[in-house]
Amino acid sequence: MPIEPYFSMTETGDTAFAVEGATVKFGPGVLSEIGGDARSLGMSRVAVFTDRWVAKLKPLDTVVASLRGAGIDTVVYDEVAVEPTDVSFQAATRFAVEGKFDGFVSVGGGSVIDTCKAANLYSTYPDDMMAYVNAPVGAAKAVPGPLKPHIACPTTFGTASECTGHAICDFLEIGAKSGIVSKRLKPTLGLLDPTVLHTLPTVIVAANGFDVLTHAIESFTARPYTKRPKPAQPSLRPTSQGANPYSDFSCLEAIRIAGKYLEKAVLDPTDFSIREPLMFAGMLAGIGFNNAGCHIPHGMSYAVSGLAKNYFAPGYPKDHPMVPHGVAVVVNAPAAFRFTGPACPERHLRAAEALGADIREVDPKDAGFVLANRFIEMMKKTGIPNGLSGVGFGFGDIPALVSKTMPQKRLLDNSPRPVAKEDLERMFREAVTYWP
């Protein structure tokens, strides 16, 4: 008997799921412990990755002082690009190769942590840039072996990159995002210090919060692992294995916590106590989606990010047009949840309830709309742009958006409902504007 009916066995589906945990320390002040942590991992010469904005903040000073205080040779690389590209990944890799480091530290948001993962990989096992990238964009070559130790120190809470084996970037020539997924990319240790969020602008808090929610809801509503084709051998079981009982626990709690605190954190930027549970929710969502995988909203977001043309997000660098990842995901999410609702209405209703929606007397056929409406309500209250139109896209951009989304096979295949080109066209149309 399955743990719940959603995980009922199928003739060709998998019969097992893997549990990939994350090694983290959580609490105020943990960044000051990094010197001892690095020593215990055998590090003696360390590359510290950051960007030029975080480089001016206290968290980097704390990390560097602790490392050097432990007698570790420490070199800072502060040229990480916010929303990295294949070009910036390659530049970071050159630095890593030339530096001959035996350990890596990342201090920043998901862009910094992902760049550090990529530099660790390509400097350890050099290859063509596209070799390890997900198919069909790249060759999806398996990472050959263990990487050097990597301690991730997030200064945001949305991506949960410290908990995952994902490294994502924009590929400039094709105008879309993709990345590398391997359990070997997952940082050796994550240090989550909630005090780093005290300087985070509210617009970034909002974008991070919706990244947490979409990670968790997509993973909770993903196709069950029992409907993913069984691998030919255990080593081929993917990281994005579909919804499973383990990921369910962390995802539902992440939805509940973020649903309770996100609006408050944006509307009252002086109450820093609210930000600690949000960072915890981000960690839980990261553990969940690292084991289950996201689906349609993230797949659509990669096209939005890759085709950004005239949108400059408040609170982010202004050197080039950019739709921040959390925003690129959430502007598509309500349309996507309307589409996926019929595939697993009970799960969409449970997610909506965890977000604070009243689901009493709701007809299951309306589950996706109830979840979408709660999302739209939260988007309005927290200043998120009004769909694709709010970030510079219109109906005329839909063919290009669909074209750049179709290659995101890893994500689209994880949807609880099969996705055709015509479905994406309809979802992008619905996502152009959500309210008058």
Short mmCIF file of C-alpha atoms in Angstrom, two decimals:
data_model
loop_
_atom_site.label_atom_id
_atom_site.label_comp_id
_atom_site.label_asym_id
_atom_site.label_seq_id
_atom_site.Cartn_x
_atom_site.Cartn_y
_atom_site.Cartn_z
CA MET A 1 0.00 0.00 0.00
CA PRO A 2 1.47 3.44 -0.92
CA ILE A 3 2.03 6.07 1.73
CA GLU A 4 -0.74 8.03 0.00
CA PRO A 5 -2.69 7.45 -3.23
CA TYR A 6 -0.64 10.04 -5.15
CA PHE A 7 2.30 7.62 -4.97
CA SER A 8 0.48 4.56 -6.28
CA MET A 9 2.77 2.31 -8.31
CA THR A 10 2.57 2.18 -12.09
CA GLU A 11 3.69 -0.52 -14.53
CA THR A 12 6.66 1.40 -15.95
CA GLY A 13 7.34 3.89 -13.17
CA ASP A 14 10.04 3.92 -10.54
CA THR A 15 9.52 2.01 -7.32
CA ALA A 16 11.99 3.89 -5.13
CA PHE A 17 13.10 7.43 -4.35
CA ALA A 18 16.46 8.62 -3.07
CA VAL A 19 16.95 10.95 -0.11
CA GLU A 20 19.64 13.54 -0.69
CA GLY A 21 20.15 15.55 2.47
CA ALA A 22 21.97 18.86 2.91
CA THR A 23 24.68 19.59 5.47
CA VAL A 24 23.99 23.01 6.97
CA LYS A 25 24.46 25.06 10.11
CA PHE A 26 21.72 27.56 10.87
CA GLY A 27 21.77 30.43 13.34
CA PRO A 28 22.96 33.95 14.09
CA GLY A 29 26.74 34.20 14.05
CA VAL A 30 27.58 30.95 12.21
CA LEU A 31 29.59 32.84 9.59
CA SER A 32 32.24 33.57 12.21
CA GLU A 33 32.81 29.80 12.58
CA ILE A 34 33.90 29.30 8.98
CA GLY A 35 37.63 29.30 9.73
CA GLY A 36 37.31 26.20 11.88
CA ASP A 37 34.93 24.60 9.39
CA ALA A 38 37.36 25.15 6.52
CA ARG A 39 40.23 23.72 8.54
CA SER A 40 38.22 20.61 9.37
CA LEU A 41 37.60 20.10 5.65
CA GLY A 42 41.33 20.23 4.93
CA MET A 43 41.37 23.63 3.23
CA SER A 44 44.64 25.55 3.22
CA ARG A 45 44.30 27.85 0.18
CA VAL A 46 40.77 29.09 -0.47
CA ALA A 47 39.01 31.04 -3.21
CA VAL A 48 36.23 33.22 -1.80
CA PHE A 49 33.64 34.04 -4.46
CA THR A 50 31.38 37.08 -4.15
CA ASP A 51 30.07 39.98 -6.22
CA ARG A 52 31.05 43.62 -6.04
CA TRP A 53 27.91 44.57 -4.07
CA VAL A 54 28.26 41.92 -1.35
CA ALA A 55 31.99 42.70 -1.27
CA LYS A 56 31.12 45.99 0.46
CA LEU A 57 29.06 44.33 3.19
CA LYS A 58 29.87 42.93 6.61
CA PRO A 59 29.28 39.22 5.82
CA LEU A 60 32.29 39.09 3.51
CA ASP A 61 34.51 40.79 6.09
CA THR A 62 33.36 38.30 8.73
CA VAL A 63 34.12 35.31 6.50
CA VAL A 64 37.53 36.52 5.34
CA ALA A 65 38.59 37.45 8.90
CA SER A 66 37.60 34.03 10.22
CA LEU A 67 39.41 32.19 7.41
CA ARG A 68 42.60 34.20 7.78
CA GLY A 69 42.37 33.94 11.55
CA ALA A 70 42.48 30.16 11.10
CA GLY A 71 45.70 30.50 9.10
CA ILE A 72 44.11 29.82 5.72
CA ASP A 73 45.49 31.51 2.61
CA THR A 74 42.46 33.41 1.31
CA VAL A 75 41.96 35.07 -2.09
CA VAL A 76 38.77 36.99 -2.91
CA TYR A 77 37.14 36.92 -6.36
CA ASP A 78 34.50 39.68 -6.50
CA GLU A 79 33.68 39.64 -10.23
CA VAL A 80 30.69 37.30 -10.08
CA ALA A 81 27.84 38.50 -12.30
CA VAL A 82 24.38 38.93 -10.80
CA GLU A 83 22.26 36.51 -12.88
CA PRO A 84 25.39 34.81 -14.28
CA THR A 85 26.05 33.86 -17.88
CA ASP A 86 28.14 31.20 -19.56
CA VAL A 87 30.73 33.93 -20.14
CA SER A 88 30.91 34.85 -16.45
CA PHE A 89 31.11 31.13 -15.52
CA GLN A 90 34.12 30.81 -17.82
CA ALA A 91 35.82 33.87 -16.34
CA ALA A 92 35.35 32.47 -12.82
CA THR A 93 36.75 29.12 -13.96
CA ARG A 94 39.91 30.80 -15.31
CA PHE A 95 40.43 32.41 -11.91
CA ALA A 96 39.98 29.05 -10.17
CA VAL A 97 42.41 27.28 -12.50
CA GLU A 98 45.11 29.94 -12.14
CA GLY A 99 44.75 30.09 -8.36
CA LYS A 100 45.37 26.38 -7.70
CA PHE A 101 42.99 26.34 -4.74
CA ASP A 102 42.18 23.34 -2.56
CA GLY A 103 38.87 24.73 -1.34
CA PHE A 104 36.09 27.12 -2.27
CA VAL A 105 33.87 29.51 -0.31
CA SER A 106 30.91 31.45 -1.71
CA VAL A 107 29.45 34.54 0.00
CA GLY A 108 26.37 35.94 -1.71
CA GLY A 109 23.11 34.97 -3.35
CA GLY A 110 22.36 32.15 -5.72
CA SER A 111 24.36 33.76 -8.52
CA VAL A 112 27.51 33.67 -6.39
CA ILE A 113 26.98 30.15 -5.08
CA ASP A 114 26.16 28.76 -8.54
CA THR A 115 29.21 30.46 -10.06
CA CYS A 116 31.40 28.95 -7.35
CA LYS A 117 29.97 25.49 -8.06
CA ALA A 118 30.72 25.87 -11.77
CA ALA A 119 34.25 27.14 -11.18
CA ASN A 120 34.91 24.23 -8.83
CA LEU A 121 33.63 21.77 -11.43
CA TYR A 122 35.38 23.10 -14.53
CA SER A 123 38.68 23.72 -12.75
CA THR A 124 38.63 20.20 -11.29
CA TYR A 125 37.44 18.39 -14.43
CA PRO A 126 38.15 20.73 -17.39
CA ASP A 127 35.90 20.26 -20.41
CA ASP A 128 33.93 22.14 -23.02
CA MET A 129 31.44 24.57 -21.45
CA MET A 130 28.46 22.63 -22.81
CA ALA A 131 29.71 19.19 -21.74
CA TYR A 132 28.00 19.09 -18.32
CA VAL A 133 24.99 21.23 -19.23
CA ASN A 134 21.52 19.65 -19.19
CA ALA A 135 20.26 18.07 -22.40
CA PRO A 136 19.07 19.07 -24.94
CA VAL A 137 20.94 22.36 -24.52
CA GLY A 138 24.17 20.58 -23.61
CA ALA A 139 25.63 17.08 -23.60
CA ALA A 140 24.59 16.25 -19.99
CA LYS A 141 27.90 14.53 -19.28
CA ALA A 142 28.07 13.08 -15.78
CA VAL A 143 30.40 14.82 -13.35
CA PRO A 144 33.37 12.40 -13.26
CA GLY A 145 34.11 12.42 -9.53
CA PRO A 146 34.18 14.39 -6.27
CA LEU A 147 34.84 18.12 -6.31
CA LYS A 148 36.93 20.16 -3.91
CA PRO A 149 35.22 21.17 -0.65
CA HIS A 150 32.88 24.14 -0.95
CA ILE A 151 31.35 26.11 1.93
CA ALA A 152 28.36 28.19 0.83
CA CYS A 153 27.37 31.28 2.83
CA PRO A 154 24.11 32.67 1.41
CA THR A 155 23.29 36.35 1.92
CA THR A 156 19.78 35.90 0.47
CA PHE A 157 17.18 33.21 1.13
CA GLY A 158 15.43 32.47 -2.16
CA THR A 159 17.56 30.17 -4.28
CA ALA A 160 18.63 27.72 -1.53
CA SER A 161 21.64 26.99 -3.72
CA GLU A 162 23.54 25.94 -0.60
CA CYS A 163 21.22 22.91 -0.42
CA THR A 164 21.21 21.85 -4.06
CA GLY A 165 23.31 20.33 -6.79
CA HIS A 166 22.17 22.89 -9.38
CA ALA A 167 24.20 25.62 -11.12
CA ILE A 168 22.17 27.80 -13.47
CA CYS A 169 23.20 30.52 -15.92
CA ASP A 170 22.10 32.42 -19.03
CA PHE A 171 23.51 31.09 -22.28
CA LEU A 172 23.94 34.25 -24.28
CA GLU A 173 24.02 32.82 -27.79
CA ILE A 174 20.74 30.94 -27.40
CA GLY A 175 19.01 33.56 -25.23
CA ALA A 176 17.83 31.16 -22.54
CA LYS A 177 18.77 29.74 -19.18
CA SER A 178 19.89 26.23 -18.47
CA GLY A 179 22.47 24.70 -16.21
CA ILE A 180 24.16 21.73 -14.64
CA VAL A 181 22.50 19.33 -12.22
CA SER A 182 24.53 16.82 -10.24
CA LYS A 183 24.59 15.79 -6.61
CA ARG A 184 28.37 16.32 -6.75
CA LEU A 185 27.78 20.06 -7.17
CA LYS A 186 26.04 20.39 -3.82
CA PRO A 187 28.18 22.40 -1.38
CA THR A 188 29.95 20.42 1.30
CA LEU A 189 28.52 22.73 3.94
CA GLY A 190 26.05 25.60 4.06
CA LEU A 191 26.28 28.32 6.72
CA LEU A 192 22.91 30.08 7.11
CA ASP A 193 23.20 33.19 9.26
CA PRO A 194 19.85 35.04 9.39
CA THR A 195 21.50 38.33 10.40
CA VAL A 196 22.82 38.75 6.85
CA LEU A 197 19.25 39.47 5.74
CA HIS A 198 19.05 42.69 7.79
CA THR A 199 20.41 44.75 4.88
CA LEU A 200 18.29 43.07 2.20
CA PRO A 201 15.97 45.59 0.43
CA THR A 202 12.29 44.72 0.54
CA VAL A 203 12.07 44.32 -3.26
CA ILE A 204 14.67 41.56 -3.00
CA VAL A 205 12.87 40.07 0.01
CA ALA A 206 9.73 39.82 -2.13
CA ALA A 207 11.55 38.21 -5.08
CA ASN A 208 13.31 35.76 -2.75
CA GLY A 209 10.09 34.89 -0.97
CA PHE A 210 8.29 33.96 -4.16
CA ASP A 211 11.26 31.89 -5.26
CA VAL A 212 10.87 29.95 -2.00
CA LEU A 213 7.14 29.48 -2.59
CA THR A 214 7.48 28.38 -6.20
CA HIS A 215 10.28 25.94 -5.31
CA ALA A 216 8.08 24.38 -2.66
CA ILE A 217 4.76 24.38 -4.52
CA GLU A 218 6.23 23.10 -7.78
CA SER A 219 7.98 20.29 -5.94
CA PHE A 220 4.86 19.41 -3.96
CA THR A 221 2.74 19.33 -7.12
CA ALA A 222 5.37 17.67 -9.36
CA ARG A 223 4.54 14.33 -10.98
CA PRO A 224 5.00 11.56 -8.41
CA TYR A 225 8.23 9.62 -8.52
CA THR A 226 6.19 6.50 -9.33
CA LYS A 227 5.21 7.99 -12.71
CA ARG A 228 8.78 8.79 -13.74
CA PRO A 229 10.25 5.99 -15.89
CA LYS A 230 12.30 3.57 -13.81
CA PRO A 231 16.04 4.04 -14.50
CA ALA A 232 18.01 1.28 -16.20
CA GLN A 233 20.33 1.29 -13.20
CA PRO A 234 20.18 2.98 -9.79
CA SER A 235 22.99 5.43 -10.57
CA LEU A 236 20.84 6.94 -13.35
CA ARG A 237 17.99 7.95 -11.04
CA PRO A 238 17.76 11.75 -11.56
CA THR A 239 18.06 14.37 -8.87
CA SER A 240 14.70 15.77 -9.98
CA GLN A 241 12.91 12.52 -9.25
CA GLY A 242 9.40 13.84 -8.75
CA ALA A 243 7.26 14.43 -5.68
CA ASN A 244 7.93 11.94 -2.93
CA PRO A 245 7.06 11.52 0.77
CA TYR A 246 10.39 12.97 1.93
CA SER A 247 10.19 16.16 -0.13
CA ASP A 248 6.53 16.63 0.82
CA PHE A 249 7.35 17.29 4.47
CA SER A 250 9.84 20.08 3.84
CA CYS A 251 7.84 21.63 0.99
CA LEU A 252 4.57 21.94 2.90
CA GLU A 253 6.29 23.49 5.90
CA ALA A 254 8.17 25.91 3.64
CA ILE A 255 4.86 26.99 2.07
CA ARG A 256 3.27 27.46 5.48
CA ILE A 257 6.14 29.54 6.90
CA ALA A 258 6.63 31.72 3.81
CA GLY A 259 2.88 32.15 3.45
CA LYS A 260 2.71 33.41 7.03
CA TYR A 261 5.67 35.81 6.99
CA LEU A 262 6.40 37.02 3.44
CA GLU A 263 3.83 39.80 3.24
CA LYS A 264 4.72 40.97 6.74
CA ALA A 265 8.44 41.07 5.91
CA VAL A 266 7.84 43.25 2.85
CA LEU A 267 5.29 45.56 4.47
CA ASP A 268 7.34 46.05 7.67
CA PRO A 269 11.03 46.22 6.71
CA THR A 270 12.03 47.20 10.26
CA ASP A 271 10.99 43.88 11.81
CA PHE A 272 14.10 41.77 11.24
CA SER A 273 12.76 38.96 13.42
CA ILE A 274 10.44 37.98 10.55
CA ARG A 275 13.38 37.32 8.24
CA GLU A 276 14.83 34.42 10.22
CA PRO A 277 11.84 32.11 9.59
CA LEU A 278 11.94 33.12 5.91
CA MET A 279 15.54 31.95 5.65
CA PHE A 280 14.55 28.70 7.32
CA ALA A 281 11.67 28.31 4.85
CA GLY A 282 14.10 28.85 1.99
CA MET A 283 16.32 26.08 3.32
CA LEU A 284 13.37 23.70 3.64
CA ALA A 285 12.22 24.46 0.11
CA GLY A 286 15.75 23.87 -1.17
CA ILE A 287 15.91 20.46 0.48
CA GLY A 288 12.51 19.67 -1.03
CA PHE A 289 13.16 20.71 -4.61
CA ASN A 290 16.65 19.18 -4.61
CA ASN A 291 14.89 15.85 -4.07
CA ALA A 292 11.71 16.37 -6.11
CA GLY A 293 12.45 19.01 -8.72
CA CYS A 294 10.54 22.03 -10.00
CA HIS A 295 8.40 22.14 -13.12
CA ILE A 296 6.53 24.57 -15.40
CA PRO A 297 6.95 28.00 -13.70
CA HIS A 298 10.72 27.54 -13.51
CA GLY A 299 10.83 26.24 -17.07
CA MET A 300 8.97 29.33 -18.30
CA SER A 301 11.14 31.61 -16.17
CA TYR A 302 14.33 30.64 -17.96
CA ALA A 303 12.94 32.07 -21.21
CA VAL A 304 11.83 35.26 -19.43
CA SER A 305 15.28 35.78 -17.93
CA GLY A 306 17.11 34.92 -21.12
CA LEU A 307 15.04 37.27 -23.30
CA ALA A 308 14.98 40.27 -20.92
CA LYS A 309 15.21 43.38 -23.06
CA ASN A 310 14.12 46.58 -21.32
CA TYR A 311 13.38 45.82 -17.66
CA PHE A 312 15.65 47.10 -14.89
CA ALA A 313 14.55 45.70 -11.56
CA PRO A 314 14.42 48.02 -8.53
CA GLY A 315 17.15 47.18 -6.04
CA TYR A 316 19.28 45.29 -8.56
CA PRO A 317 22.29 46.36 -10.68
CA LYS A 318 21.44 48.65 -13.60
CA ASP A 319 24.30 47.72 -15.94
CA HIS A 320 22.04 45.57 -18.17
CA PRO A 321 18.35 44.64 -18.51
CA MET A 322 17.49 41.84 -16.09
CA VAL A 323 14.46 40.08 -14.68
CA PRO A 324 15.54 38.68 -11.28
CA HIS A 325 15.03 34.96 -10.99
CA GLY A 326 12.31 35.04 -8.34
CA VAL A 327 10.33 37.60 -10.35
CA ALA A 328 10.81 35.68 -13.61
CA VAL A 329 9.29 32.63 -11.94
CA VAL A 330 6.37 34.19 -10.11
CA VAL A 331 5.03 36.18 -13.08
CA ASN A 332 4.32 32.81 -14.73
CA ALA A 333 3.24 30.84 -11.67
CA PRO A 334 -0.50 31.68 -11.47
CA ALA A 335 -1.05 30.73 -15.13
CA ALA A 336 0.94 27.53 -14.66
CA PHE A 337 -0.96 26.50 -11.52
CA ARG A 338 -4.28 26.99 -13.31
CA PHE A 339 -2.99 24.54 -15.92
CA THR A 340 -1.62 21.92 -13.48
CA GLY A 341 -4.54 22.09 -11.03
CA PRO A 342 -6.65 19.36 -12.69
CA ALA A 343 -3.74 16.89 -12.54
CA CYS A 344 -3.60 16.83 -8.73
CA PRO A 345 -6.32 19.12 -7.31
CA GLU A 346 -5.95 17.86 -3.75
CA ARG A 347 -2.29 18.92 -3.70
CA HIS A 348 -3.03 22.34 -5.15
CA LEU A 349 -5.68 22.85 -2.47
CA ARG A 350 -3.31 21.77 0.30
CA ALA A 351 -0.73 24.26 -1.01
CA ALA A 352 -3.35 27.03 -1.17
CA GLU A 353 -4.46 26.27 2.39
CA ALA A 354 -0.86 26.36 3.61
CA LEU A 355 -0.62 29.82 2.01
CA GLY A 356 -3.64 30.97 4.00
CA ALA A 357 -6.44 30.52 1.48
CA ASP A 358 -9.89 29.43 2.65
CA ILE A 359 -10.53 26.13 0.84
CA ARG A 360 -13.79 25.23 2.59
CA GLU A 361 -16.46 24.21 0.09
CA VAL A 362 -14.08 24.67 -2.86
CA ASP A 363 -14.83 22.39 -5.80
CA PRO A 364 -11.69 20.37 -6.63
CA LYS A 365 -11.99 21.40 -10.29
CA ASP A 366 -11.21 24.96 -9.15
CA ALA A 367 -8.09 24.00 -7.15
CA GLY A 368 -5.58 25.53 -9.55
CA PHE A 369 -7.55 28.79 -9.70
CA VAL A 370 -7.76 29.02 -5.90
CA LEU A 371 -3.98 28.65 -5.62
CA ALA A 372 -3.40 31.09 -8.48
CA ASN A 373 -5.72 33.68 -6.92
CA ARG A 374 -3.90 33.51 -3.59
CA PHE A 375 -0.61 34.02 -5.43
CA ILE A 376 -1.98 37.04 -7.29
CA GLU A 377 -3.24 38.52 -4.02
CA MET A 378 0.24 38.17 -2.50
CA MET A 379 1.90 39.57 -5.63
CA LYS A 380 -0.22 42.73 -5.41
CA LYS A 381 0.51 43.25 -1.72
CA THR A 382 4.28 42.80 -2.09
CA GLY A 383 4.84 44.94 -5.19
CA ILE A 384 5.59 42.15 -7.66
CA PRO A 385 5.10 43.22 -11.33
CA ASN A 386 1.73 42.52 -12.93
CA GLY A 387 2.67 39.47 -14.98
CA LEU A 388 4.85 39.50 -18.08
CA SER A 389 3.65 42.98 -19.05
CA GLY A 390 5.21 44.28 -15.85
CA VAL A 391 8.67 43.10 -16.89
CA GLY A 392 8.65 44.28 -20.48
CA PHE A 393 6.91 41.52 -22.45
CA GLY A 394 3.73 41.51 -24.51
CA PHE A 395 1.66 39.18 -26.66
CA GLY A 396 4.06 39.63 -29.56
CA ASP A 397 6.85 38.03 -27.49
CA ILE A 398 4.98 34.78 -26.88
CA PRO A 399 6.40 32.81 -29.84
CA ALA A 400 9.96 33.54 -28.70
CA LEU A 401 9.14 32.74 -25.07
CA VAL A 402 7.62 29.41 -26.06
CA SER A 403 10.58 28.60 -28.30
CA LYS A 404 13.03 29.18 -25.46
CA THR A 405 10.93 27.20 -22.97
CA MET A 406 10.48 24.05 -25.05
CA PRO A 407 14.13 22.89 -24.55
CA GLN A 408 13.65 22.88 -20.74
CA LYS A 409 12.88 19.17 -20.84
CA ARG A 410 14.09 18.39 -17.31
CA LEU A 411 11.53 20.83 -15.88
CA LEU A 412 8.63 20.31 -18.26
CA ASP A 413 8.82 16.52 -17.90
CA ASN A 414 8.44 16.96 -14.13
CA SER A 415 5.02 18.57 -14.52
CA PRO A 416 2.08 16.54 -13.17
CA ARG A 417 0.36 17.19 -16.52
CA PRO A 418 1.98 16.73 -19.97
CA VAL A 419 2.94 20.04 -21.55
CA ALA A 420 2.59 20.71 -25.28
CA LYS A 421 3.62 23.78 -27.25
CA GLU A 422 0.00 24.92 -27.41
CA ASP A 423 -0.25 24.67 -23.60
CA LEU A 424 2.77 26.94 -23.18
CA GLU A 425 1.30 29.44 -25.62
CA ARG A 426 -1.89 29.57 -23.58
CA MET A 427 -0.05 29.90 -20.26
CA PHE A 428 2.15 32.73 -21.54
CA ARG A 429 -0.94 34.53 -22.87
CA GLU A 430 -2.65 34.24 -19.47
CA ALA A 431 0.53 35.45 -17.75
CA VAL A 432 0.78 38.74 -19.67
CA THR A 433 -1.50 40.55 -17.20
CA TYR A 434 -3.27 39.32 -14.06
CA TRP A 435 -5.13 42.39 -12.80
CA PRO A 436 -6.48 45.67 -14.28
#
